[in-house]
C-alpha cells in the first residue's frame, strides 16, 4: 500500500496565484485532514473531512478551500496565495472520526509564496 | 478547548544515556494521547498512544511513555538513546468525546543525541 500520497513535493508561487495541493489515500479511511507546519507552532489543522461529501473547518481555515468528492481524494485549494501561507502542508488520514487509531501522514508539500 | 505544551524546544543527550521529552496537556474529559516522530523532509510517523488501561505505554524503537492523569502529563522516555533517535518529536491529544474529533499537536521538541 502507498498510504497517503501528496503532490507536488515542492512548489513556488507568486502572490495572488492559485493552486491545488493533492492528497490521496488508498486505505479506505473515512477521516482525512490538512495541517500546516510552521517552526515552533507544531501542526495546525486547516480543514478536515469525516467522509465523502462532508468537510469542516479546523483552527486556521482562512484562505483555503477543500472538497471531498471521493473517499480517496482530499485536495486543498489556495485561491489567492499570500506570503503568510508559506509553510509545509501535511495531509493525514485515519479510519474514522471516532477511532483511537493513529493518523497516517503524507510526506508533505513545501510551499513558498513570493 | 484542548491544548498541548512541550516546554523544551530542544533536548540534548549523549548516546547511551536515558532520554525524556516532556508533554503536558489540557482537555475536557478523558484524553487519547499520541507521540509522533518526524525525520527531515518526511511526514510524521506514529510512535505510541495511550487510550486507556496501563499508564505505561510501550511503542516503536524502544520508546515508552507514562500517562499521569493528576499531572496531566505524557512524557516520552527511552532507557538508552541512539544517535539515530535524533529527530523532531510531537505530542498530540484528542478528547475522547470531542465533537470534532480533532487532534491537537504540541509545538514539537527537537531531540539531539550526540555520540
PDB file of C-alpha atoms in Angstrom:
ATOM      1  CA  UNK A   1       0.000   0.000   0.000  1.00  0.00           C
ATOM      2  CA  UNK A   2       1.141   3.528  -0.777  1.00  0.00           C
ATOM      3  CA  UNK A   3      -0.598   5.031   2.279  1.00  0.00           C
ATOM      4  CA  UNK A   4      -1.065   8.799   1.973  1.00  0.00           C
ATOM      5  CA  UNK A   5       0.369  10.388  -1.171  1.00  0.00           C
ATOM      6  CA  UNK A   6       0.850  14.134  -1.566  1.00  0.00           C
ATOM      7  CA  UNK A   7       1.737  16.019  -4.731  1.00  0.00           C
ATOM      8  CA  UNK A   8       3.643  18.109  -5.502  1.00  0.00           C
ATOM      9  CA  UNK A   9       6.525  17.812  -3.012  1.00  0.00           C
ATOM     10  CA  UNK A  10       7.723  21.364  -3.639  1.00  0.00           C
ATOM     11  CA  UNK A  11       6.079  24.436  -5.138  1.00  0.00           C
ATOM     12  CA  UNK A  12       6.938  28.118  -5.514  1.00  0.00           C
ATOM     13  CA  UNK A  13       4.109  30.562  -6.208  1.00  0.00           C
ATOM     14  CA  UNK A  14       3.778  34.270  -6.703  1.00  0.00           C
ATOM     15  CA  UNK A  15       1.423  36.279  -4.514  1.00  0.00           C
ATOM     16  CA  UNK A  16      -2.096  36.095  -5.896  1.00  0.00           C
ATOM     17  CA  UNK A  17      -1.661  32.842  -7.806  1.00  0.00           C
ATOM     18  CA  UNK A  18      -3.893  29.879  -7.123  1.00  0.00           C
ATOM     19  CA  UNK A  19      -3.047  26.232  -6.846  1.00  0.00           C
ATOM     20  CA  UNK A  20      -4.306  22.896  -5.599  1.00  0.00           C
ATOM     21  CA  UNK A  21      -2.375  20.564  -3.327  1.00  0.00           C
ATOM     22  CA  UNK A  22      -3.318  16.973  -3.991  1.00  0.00           C
ATOM     23  CA  UNK A  23      -3.807  14.258  -1.371  1.00  0.00           C
ATOM     24  CA  UNK A  24      -4.834  10.650  -1.959  1.00  0.00           C
ATOM     25  CA  UNK A  25      -5.064   7.655   0.361  1.00  0.00           C
ATOM     26  CA  UNK A  26      -5.581   4.004  -0.527  1.00  0.00           C
ATOM     27  CA  UNK A  27      -6.560   2.690   2.923  1.00  0.00           C
ATOM     28  CA  UNK A  28     -10.309   3.364   2.609  1.00  0.00           C
ATOM     29  CA  UNK A  29     -10.106   5.802   5.509  1.00  0.00           C
ATOM     30  CA  UNK A  30     -13.168   7.940   6.158  1.00  0.00           C
ATOM     31  CA  UNK A  31     -11.411  10.752   8.063  1.00  0.00           C
ATOM     32  CA  UNK A  32      -8.930  12.998   6.263  1.00  0.00           C
ATOM     33  CA  UNK A  33      -7.353  16.272   7.297  1.00  0.00           C
ATOM     34  CA  UNK A  34      -4.943  19.001   6.234  1.00  0.00           C
ATOM     35  CA  UNK A  35      -2.371  20.604   8.522  1.00  0.00           C
ATOM     36  CA  UNK A  36       0.213  23.296   8.109  1.00  0.00           C
ATOM     37  CA  UNK A  37       3.524  23.106   9.939  1.00  0.00           C
ATOM     38  CA  UNK A  38       5.347  26.266  10.911  1.00  0.00           C
ATOM     39  CA  UNK A  39       8.504  26.482  13.090  1.00  0.00           C
ATOM     40  CA  UNK A  40       7.721  26.344  16.803  1.00  0.00           C
ATOM     41  CA  UNK A  41       3.984  26.066  16.226  1.00  0.00           C
ATOM     42  CA  UNK A  42       3.585  22.373  15.677  1.00  0.00           C
ATOM     43  CA  UNK A  43       0.876  21.307  13.270  1.00  0.00           C
ATOM     44  CA  UNK A  44      -2.296  23.337  12.973  1.00  0.00           C
ATOM     45  CA  UNK A  45      -5.468  21.921  11.482  1.00  0.00           C
ATOM     46  CA  UNK A  46      -6.748  23.717   8.379  1.00  0.00           C
ATOM     47  CA  UNK A  47      -9.743  21.615   7.245  1.00  0.00           C
ATOM     48  CA  UNK A  48     -10.960  18.106   7.785  1.00  0.00           C
ATOM     49  CA  UNK A  49     -13.468  15.669   6.321  1.00  0.00           C
ATOM     50  CA  UNK A  50     -15.329  12.845   8.047  1.00  0.00           C
ATOM     51  CA  UNK A  51     -16.401  11.242   4.777  1.00  0.00           C
ATOM     52  CA  UNK A  52     -17.134  11.838   1.111  1.00  0.00           C
ATOM     53  CA  UNK A  53     -19.208  14.970   0.649  1.00  0.00           C
ATOM     54  CA  UNK A  54     -18.594  16.265   4.205  1.00  0.00           C
ATOM     55  CA  UNK A  55     -15.975  18.868   5.135  1.00  0.00           C
ATOM     56  CA  UNK A  56     -15.472  21.233   8.060  1.00  0.00           C
ATOM     57  CA  UNK A  57     -13.105  23.951   9.230  1.00  0.00           C
ATOM     58  CA  UNK A  58     -10.208  23.462  11.598  1.00  0.00           C
ATOM     59  CA  UNK A  59      -8.172  26.052  13.513  1.00  0.00           C
ATOM     60  CA  UNK A  60      -6.779  28.055  10.573  1.00  0.00           C
ATOM     61  CA  UNK A  61      -9.155  27.725   7.583  1.00  0.00           C
ATOM     62  CA  UNK A  62      -8.933  31.244   6.128  1.00  0.00           C
ATOM     63  CA  UNK A  63      -7.525  31.372   2.608  1.00  0.00           C
ATOM     64  CA  UNK A  64      -8.062  27.655   1.956  1.00  0.00           C
ATOM     65  CA  UNK A  65     -10.853  25.588   0.431  1.00  0.00           C
ATOM     66  CA  UNK A  66     -11.363  21.825   0.368  1.00  0.00           C
ATOM     67  CA  UNK A  67     -13.712  19.324  -1.194  1.00  0.00           C
ATOM     68  CA  UNK A  68     -14.212  15.578  -0.775  1.00  0.00           C
ATOM     69  CA  UNK A  69     -15.914  14.077  -3.798  1.00  0.00           C
ATOM     70  CA  UNK A  70     -14.454  10.599  -3.225  1.00  0.00           C
ATOM     71  CA  UNK A  71     -13.229   8.650  -0.201  1.00  0.00           C
ATOM     72  CA  UNK A  72      -9.695   8.547  -1.636  1.00  0.00           C
ATOM     73  CA  UNK A  73      -9.037  12.196  -2.518  1.00  0.00           C
ATOM     74  CA  UNK A  74      -8.965  15.361  -0.433  1.00  0.00           C
ATOM     75  CA  UNK A  75      -7.468  18.313  -2.347  1.00  0.00           C
ATOM     76  CA  UNK A  76      -6.578  21.618  -0.689  1.00  0.00           C
ATOM     77  CA  UNK A  77      -7.025  24.796  -2.735  1.00  0.00           C
ATOM     78  CA  UNK A  78      -5.329  28.153  -2.270  1.00  0.00           C
ATOM     79  CA  UNK A  79      -7.473  30.644  -4.159  1.00  0.00           C
ATOM     80  CA  UNK A  80      -5.136  33.650  -3.939  1.00  0.00           C
ATOM     81  CA  UNK A  81      -1.769  32.812  -2.395  1.00  0.00           C
ATOM     82  CA  UNK A  82      -0.270  35.127   0.220  1.00  0.00           C
ATOM     83  CA  UNK A  83       3.264  35.118   1.715  1.00  0.00           C
ATOM     84  CA  UNK A  84       1.736  34.138   5.083  1.00  0.00           C
ATOM     85  CA  UNK A  85       0.782  30.821   3.510  1.00  0.00           C
ATOM     86  CA  UNK A  86       4.416  29.855   3.052  1.00  0.00           C
ATOM     87  CA  UNK A  87       4.593  26.637   5.027  1.00  0.00           C
ATOM     88  CA  UNK A  88       4.854  22.873   4.883  1.00  0.00           C
ATOM     89  CA  UNK A  89       1.489  21.231   4.331  1.00  0.00           C
ATOM     90  CA  UNK A  90       0.635  17.737   5.504  1.00  0.00           C
ATOM     91  CA  UNK A  91      -2.335  15.578   4.656  1.00  0.00           C
ATOM     92  CA  UNK A  92      -3.355  12.846   7.082  1.00  0.00           C
ATOM     93  CA  UNK A  93      -5.994  10.134   7.323  1.00  0.00           C
ATOM     94  CA  UNK A  94      -7.406   7.719   9.875  1.00  0.00           C
ATOM     95  CA  UNK A  95     -10.088   5.054   9.793  1.00  0.00           C
ATOM     96  CA  UNK A  96     -12.952   7.258  11.000  1.00  0.00           C
ATOM     97  CA  UNK A  97     -13.654  10.280  13.154  1.00  0.00           C
ATOM     98  CA  UNK A  98     -14.098   8.426  16.441  1.00  0.00           C
ATOM     99  CA  UNK A  99     -11.298   5.917  16.065  1.00  0.00           C
ATOM    100  CA  UNK A 100      -8.494   5.865  18.621  1.00  0.00           C
ATOM    101  CA  UNK A 101      -6.153   4.643  15.911  1.00  0.00           C
ATOM    102  CA  UNK A 102      -3.303   6.959  14.891  1.00  0.00           C
ATOM    103  CA  UNK A 103      -3.362   9.144  11.847  1.00  0.00           C
ATOM    104  CA  UNK A 104      -1.245   8.321   8.803  1.00  0.00           C
ATOM    105  CA  UNK A 105       0.645  11.253   7.281  1.00  0.00           C
ATOM    106  CA  UNK A 106       1.906  12.027   3.819  1.00  0.00           C
ATOM    107  CA  UNK A 107       5.442  13.341   3.296  1.00  0.00           C
ATOM    108  CA  UNK A 108       4.286  16.913   2.871  1.00  0.00           C
ATOM    109  CA  UNK A 109       4.238  19.707   0.304  1.00  0.00           C
ATOM    110  CA  UNK A 110       6.758  22.501   0.839  1.00  0.00           C
ATOM    111  CA  UNK A 111       5.153  25.698  -0.434  1.00  0.00           C
ATOM    112  CA  UNK A 112       6.848  29.077  -0.846  1.00  0.00           C
ATOM    113  CA  UNK A 113       4.890  32.206  -1.734  1.00  0.00           C
ATOM    114  CA  UNK A 114       6.976  35.075  -3.112  1.00  0.00           C
TER     115      UNK A 114
ATOM    116  CA  UNK B   1     -10.523  23.977  24.113  1.00  0.00           C
ATOM    117  CA  UNK B   2      -7.785  21.371  24.176  1.00  0.00           C
ATOM    118  CA  UNK B   3      -4.075  22.148  24.148  1.00  0.00           C
ATOM    119  CA  UNK B   4      -0.647  20.537  24.368  1.00  0.00           C
ATOM    120  CA  UNK B   5       2.551  22.019  25.762  1.00  0.00           C
ATOM    121  CA  UNK B   6       6.049  20.764  25.018  1.00  0.00           C
ATOM    122  CA  UNK B   7       8.134  23.038  27.238  1.00  0.00           C
ATOM    123  CA  UNK B   8      11.517  22.254  25.679  1.00  0.00           C
ATOM    124  CA  UNK B   9      12.337  23.333  22.147  1.00  0.00           C
ATOM    125  CA  UNK B  10      15.389  21.057  22.185  1.00  0.00           C
ATOM    126  CA  UNK B  11      16.702  18.217  24.311  1.00  0.00           C
ATOM    127  CA  UNK B  12      20.356  17.198  24.136  1.00  0.00           C
ATOM    128  CA  UNK B  13      21.515  13.811  25.369  1.00  0.00           C
ATOM    129  CA  UNK B  14      24.591  11.661  24.972  1.00  0.00           C
ATOM    130  CA  UNK B  15      24.304   8.319  23.213  1.00  0.00           C
ATOM    131  CA  UNK B  16      23.611   5.546  25.696  1.00  0.00           C
ATOM    132  CA  UNK B  17      22.045   7.859  28.281  1.00  0.00           C
ATOM    133  CA  UNK B  18      18.338   7.850  29.104  1.00  0.00           C
ATOM    134  CA  UNK B  19      16.159  10.489  27.491  1.00  0.00           C
ATOM    135  CA  UNK B  20      12.921  12.220  28.423  1.00  0.00           C
ATOM    136  CA  UNK B  21      10.846  14.502  26.223  1.00  0.00           C
ATOM    137  CA  UNK B  22       8.149  16.296  28.195  1.00  0.00           C
ATOM    138  CA  UNK B  23       4.498  16.818  27.306  1.00  0.00           C
ATOM    139  CA  UNK B  24       1.581  18.216  29.283  1.00  0.00           C
ATOM    140  CA  UNK B  25      -1.956  18.546  28.019  1.00  0.00           C
ATOM    141  CA  UNK B  26      -5.300  20.157  28.732  1.00  0.00           C
ATOM    142  CA  UNK B  27      -8.539  18.551  27.589  1.00  0.00           C
ATOM    143  CA  UNK B  28     -12.141  18.313  28.644  1.00  0.00           C
ATOM    144  CA  UNK B  29     -12.840  14.756  29.724  1.00  0.00           C
ATOM    145  CA  UNK B  30     -10.679  11.724  29.055  1.00  0.00           C
ATOM    146  CA  UNK B  31      -7.812  12.009  26.548  1.00  0.00           C
ATOM    147  CA  UNK B  32      -6.374   9.977  23.745  1.00  0.00           C
ATOM    148  CA  UNK B  33      -2.635  10.806  23.723  1.00  0.00           C
ATOM    149  CA  UNK B  34      -0.117  10.209  20.960  1.00  0.00           C
ATOM    150  CA  UNK B  35       3.566  10.652  20.234  1.00  0.00           C
ATOM    151  CA  UNK B  36       4.817  11.107  16.693  1.00  0.00           C
ATOM    152  CA  UNK B  37       8.349  11.446  15.305  1.00  0.00           C
ATOM    153  CA  UNK B  38       9.394  13.436  12.242  1.00  0.00           C
ATOM    154  CA  UNK B  39      12.617  12.893  10.331  1.00  0.00           C
ATOM    155  CA  UNK B  40      13.913  15.546   7.887  1.00  0.00           C
ATOM    156  CA  UNK B  41      11.734  16.069   4.826  1.00  0.00           C
ATOM    157  CA  UNK B  42       9.273  13.396   5.923  1.00  0.00           C
ATOM    158  CA  UNK B  43       5.797  13.256   7.363  1.00  0.00           C
ATOM    159  CA  UNK B  44       5.010  12.359  10.957  1.00  0.00           C
ATOM    160  CA  UNK B  45       5.349   8.732  11.985  1.00  0.00           C
ATOM    161  CA  UNK B  46       3.361   7.220  14.831  1.00  0.00           C
ATOM    162  CA  UNK B  47       5.382   6.080  17.876  1.00  0.00           C
ATOM    163  CA  UNK B  48       2.865   5.174  20.573  1.00  0.00           C
ATOM    164  CA  UNK B  49      -0.502   6.023  22.074  1.00  0.00           C
ATOM    165  CA  UNK B  50      -2.390   5.999  25.346  1.00  0.00           C
ATOM    166  CA  UNK B  51      -6.048   5.066  25.144  1.00  0.00           C
ATOM    167  CA  UNK B  52      -6.929   3.513  28.477  1.00  0.00           C
ATOM    168  CA  UNK B  53      -5.579   0.993  30.979  1.00  0.00           C
ATOM    169  CA  UNK B  54      -1.917   0.691  31.931  1.00  0.00           C
ATOM    170  CA  UNK B  55      -0.322   4.089  32.453  1.00  0.00           C
ATOM    171  CA  UNK B  56       2.994   2.929  30.974  1.00  0.00           C
ATOM    172  CA  UNK B  57       2.755   2.547  27.233  1.00  0.00           C
ATOM    173  CA  UNK B  58       5.415   0.893  25.085  1.00  0.00           C
ATOM    174  CA  UNK B  59       5.906   1.807  21.455  1.00  0.00           C
ATOM    175  CA  UNK B  60       8.211   1.582  18.471  1.00  0.00           C
ATOM    176  CA  UNK B  61      12.039   1.717  18.540  1.00  0.00           C
ATOM    177  CA  UNK B  62      12.230   1.126  22.321  1.00  0.00           C
ATOM    178  CA  UNK B  63      10.292   4.257  23.275  1.00  0.00           C
ATOM    179  CA  UNK B  64       7.765   4.341  26.082  1.00  0.00           C
ATOM    180  CA  UNK B  65       5.586   6.982  27.689  1.00  0.00           C
ATOM    181  CA  UNK B  66       3.927   7.349  31.062  1.00  0.00           C
ATOM    182  CA  UNK B  67       0.441   8.762  31.408  1.00  0.00           C
ATOM    183  CA  UNK B  68      -0.043  10.740  34.621  1.00  0.00           C
ATOM    184  CA  UNK B  69      -3.618  11.907  34.996  1.00  0.00           C
ATOM    185  CA  UNK B  70      -3.068  14.032  38.118  1.00  0.00           C
ATOM    186  CA  UNK B  71      -0.218  15.941  36.469  1.00  0.00           C
ATOM    187  CA  UNK B  72      -1.872  15.868  33.014  1.00  0.00           C
ATOM    188  CA  UNK B  73       1.430  14.701  31.553  1.00  0.00           C
ATOM    189  CA  UNK B  74       2.512  12.154  28.967  1.00  0.00           C
ATOM    190  CA  UNK B  75       6.317  12.231  28.900  1.00  0.00           C
ATOM    191  CA  UNK B  76       8.219  10.232  26.288  1.00  0.00           C
ATOM    192  CA  UNK B  77      11.153   8.170  27.522  1.00  0.00           C
ATOM    193  CA  UNK B  78      13.830   5.784  26.327  1.00  0.00           C
ATOM    194  CA  UNK B  79      16.338   3.997  28.589  1.00  0.00           C
ATOM    195  CA  UNK B  80      19.301   4.290  26.200  1.00  0.00           C
ATOM    196  CA  UNK B  81      19.398   6.892  23.420  1.00  0.00           C
ATOM    197  CA  UNK B  82      20.774   6.242  19.945  1.00  0.00           C
ATOM    198  CA  UNK B  83      22.202   8.800  17.519  1.00  0.00           C
ATOM    199  CA  UNK B  84      19.521   7.650  15.081  1.00  0.00           C
ATOM    200  CA  UNK B  85      16.852   8.835  17.553  1.00  0.00           C
ATOM    201  CA  UNK B  86      17.755  12.431  16.653  1.00  0.00           C
ATOM    202  CA  UNK B  87      14.564  13.907  15.181  1.00  0.00           C
ATOM    203  CA  UNK B  88      11.605  16.172  15.905  1.00  0.00           C
ATOM    204  CA  UNK B  89       9.041  14.762  18.333  1.00  0.00           C
ATOM    205  CA  UNK B  90       5.416  15.806  18.641  1.00  0.00           C
ATOM    206  CA  UNK B  91       2.917  15.092  21.378  1.00  0.00           C
ATOM    207  CA  UNK B  92      -0.783  15.227  20.461  1.00  0.00           C
ATOM    208  CA  UNK B  93      -4.100  14.974  22.292  1.00  0.00           C
ATOM    209  CA  UNK B  94      -7.690  14.343  21.348  1.00  0.00           C
ATOM    210  CA  UNK B  95     -10.625  14.320  23.744  1.00  0.00           C
ATOM    211  CA  UNK B  96     -12.473  11.022  23.714  1.00  0.00           C
ATOM    212  CA  UNK B  97     -15.789  12.799  23.351  1.00  0.00           C
ATOM    213  CA  UNK B  98     -14.588  15.708  21.199  1.00  0.00           C
ATOM    214  CA  UNK B  99     -17.402  16.534  18.801  1.00  0.00           C
ATOM    215  CA  UNK B 100     -14.974  17.338  16.021  1.00  0.00           C
ATOM    216  CA  UNK B 101     -12.582  14.562  16.944  1.00  0.00           C
ATOM    217  CA  UNK B 102      -9.730  16.893  16.115  1.00  0.00           C
ATOM    218  CA  UNK B 103      -6.148  16.145  17.093  1.00  0.00           C
ATOM    219  CA  UNK B 104      -4.186  18.998  18.706  1.00  0.00           C
ATOM    220  CA  UNK B 105      -0.380  18.986  18.489  1.00  0.00           C
ATOM    221  CA  UNK B 106       2.302  20.494  20.679  1.00  0.00           C
ATOM    222  CA  UNK B 107       4.956  22.732  19.171  1.00  0.00           C
ATOM    223  CA  UNK B 108       7.489  19.942  18.900  1.00  0.00           C
ATOM    224  CA  UNK B 109      10.771  19.112  20.636  1.00  0.00           C
ATOM    225  CA  UNK B 110      13.980  18.544  18.728  1.00  0.00           C
ATOM    226  CA  UNK B 111      15.985  15.667  20.177  1.00  0.00           C
ATOM    227  CA  UNK B 112      19.712  15.743  19.546  1.00  0.00           C
ATOM    228  CA  UNK B 113      21.663  12.622  20.510  1.00  0.00           C
ATOM    229  CA  UNK B 114      25.414  13.096  20.387  1.00  0.00           C
ATOM    230  CA  UNK B 115      27.941  10.254  20.030  1.00  0.00           C
TER     231      UNK B 115
END
